[in-house]
């Protein structure tokens, strides 16, 4: 074939190769959102350098991480984690935190969102407050990023109490209505330890939950995902749910999963359990990169070859 021997082809292939090297050594392409139940992160726990190191490695994988079960009203544990992150990583991290929530003075918990200042901004926050609705009322934060295909989105944090998991998950529907009206956006993601599995939420319970019965809600972490550390348990407690096809379409297909940090970091079970008995869950948003940047390696090569063919004809 004539075009195959065009003298331009090797040069074009070489240029494509250089381009690809440049791409793959750049920053990670997706935009990752993670949620992690920290099993009572407080000053004493943050003082354990092994725990803080593991937390740092977990959080530094994500553009935004929702930490739950943070018991740090003085703020020193989160400050220590932020300082560790800012030393460890190329990005800078900031956080936004809810008040301490709960009805037991010995078990007051905060929701904390830690995010990269280079990739995302916080534009608003809202604490849901309806008496008798939740033990730890959902905390909503509105983000804006110039890196994501969906520029403006809301994350709603929830850590249910196990014995009320079904009612509390159902009431997220009311939170959705309030938040989407307040901010006039339907790009809403719910995330956290919903206790949405095993004995706390059964298949039959789904009929009582509007996030299943009403249209438009997509459960990205399925019922078969194990979000617990340890061999004895296999429960999909931690979940990510998004509203609406427009938002769903800008989420990377099959990117929602649990991150098995003990396995990935080769930590022994006892060591991992000092950090948490949960695994983080995560999902990736499409980046706003134009088509050429999003095109995988092979397609780019084919594209270049095709171009050279056409010009050789
Ligand atoms: C996105 O925001 C970052 C941080 O403010 C900035 O450095 C970057 O230039 C922005 N990118 C675009 C395409 O606006
Ligand atoms: C954050 O907001 C500032 C001010 O509006 C803007 O210049 C910057 O690009 C934003 N950063 C990102 C990552 O979107
Ligand atoms: C998001 O990315 C996936 C592949 O990573 C692609 O198939 C999909 O079309 C993209 N969606 C949008 C809206 O960019």
XYZ file of C-alpha atoms in Angstrom, residues 34-40 66-69 109 111 134 136 156-166 168-169 172 190-198 200-201 219 221 227-228 235-241 276-281:
57
model
C -13.917 9.695 47.950
C -15.677 8.991 51.235
C -14.135 7.354 54.265
C -15.429 6.479 57.708
C -12.396 7.238 59.895
C -13.622 5.334 62.963
C -13.395 8.266 65.325
C -15.400 13.211 52.784
C -14.193 12.030 56.183
C -16.863 10.803 58.562
C -16.903 9.970 62.244
C -19.278 13.431 65.038
C -18.350 15.569 58.568
C -31.483 12.291 61.566
C -26.282 13.272 62.441
C -24.265 15.558 50.671
C -22.623 13.699 53.551
C -24.428 11.169 55.689
C -23.311 8.709 58.338
C -26.455 6.927 59.508
C -26.951 5.231 62.836
C -27.303 1.507 62.069
C -30.635 0.964 63.799
C -32.246 3.855 61.875
C -30.431 3.373 58.588
C -33.558 2.694 56.522
C -32.419 8.031 57.462
C -31.524 6.923 53.937
C -32.188 11.897 52.002
C -24.933 11.553 48.350
C -22.076 9.731 49.954
C -20.953 8.159 53.165
C -21.416 5.274 55.528
C -25.143 4.685 55.117
C -24.965 1.301 56.889
C -26.792 0.269 53.738
C -26.381 -3.470 53.956
C -26.342 -6.696 55.929
C -29.279 -2.770 58.699
C -30.766 -2.514 55.208
C -26.686 3.865 43.210
C -21.804 1.364 44.726
C -16.803 -1.852 52.094
C -15.485 -3.411 55.287
C -21.323 -5.616 53.720
C -21.947 -2.698 51.340
C -22.254 -0.136 54.132
C -20.640 2.792 52.340
C -22.352 4.135 49.266
C -22.360 6.770 46.568
C -25.665 7.807 44.983
C -10.616 2.079 60.184
C -12.839 -0.963 59.895
C -14.243 0.525 56.664
C -12.791 0.851 53.196
C -13.053 4.196 51.418
C -15.428 4.362 48.459
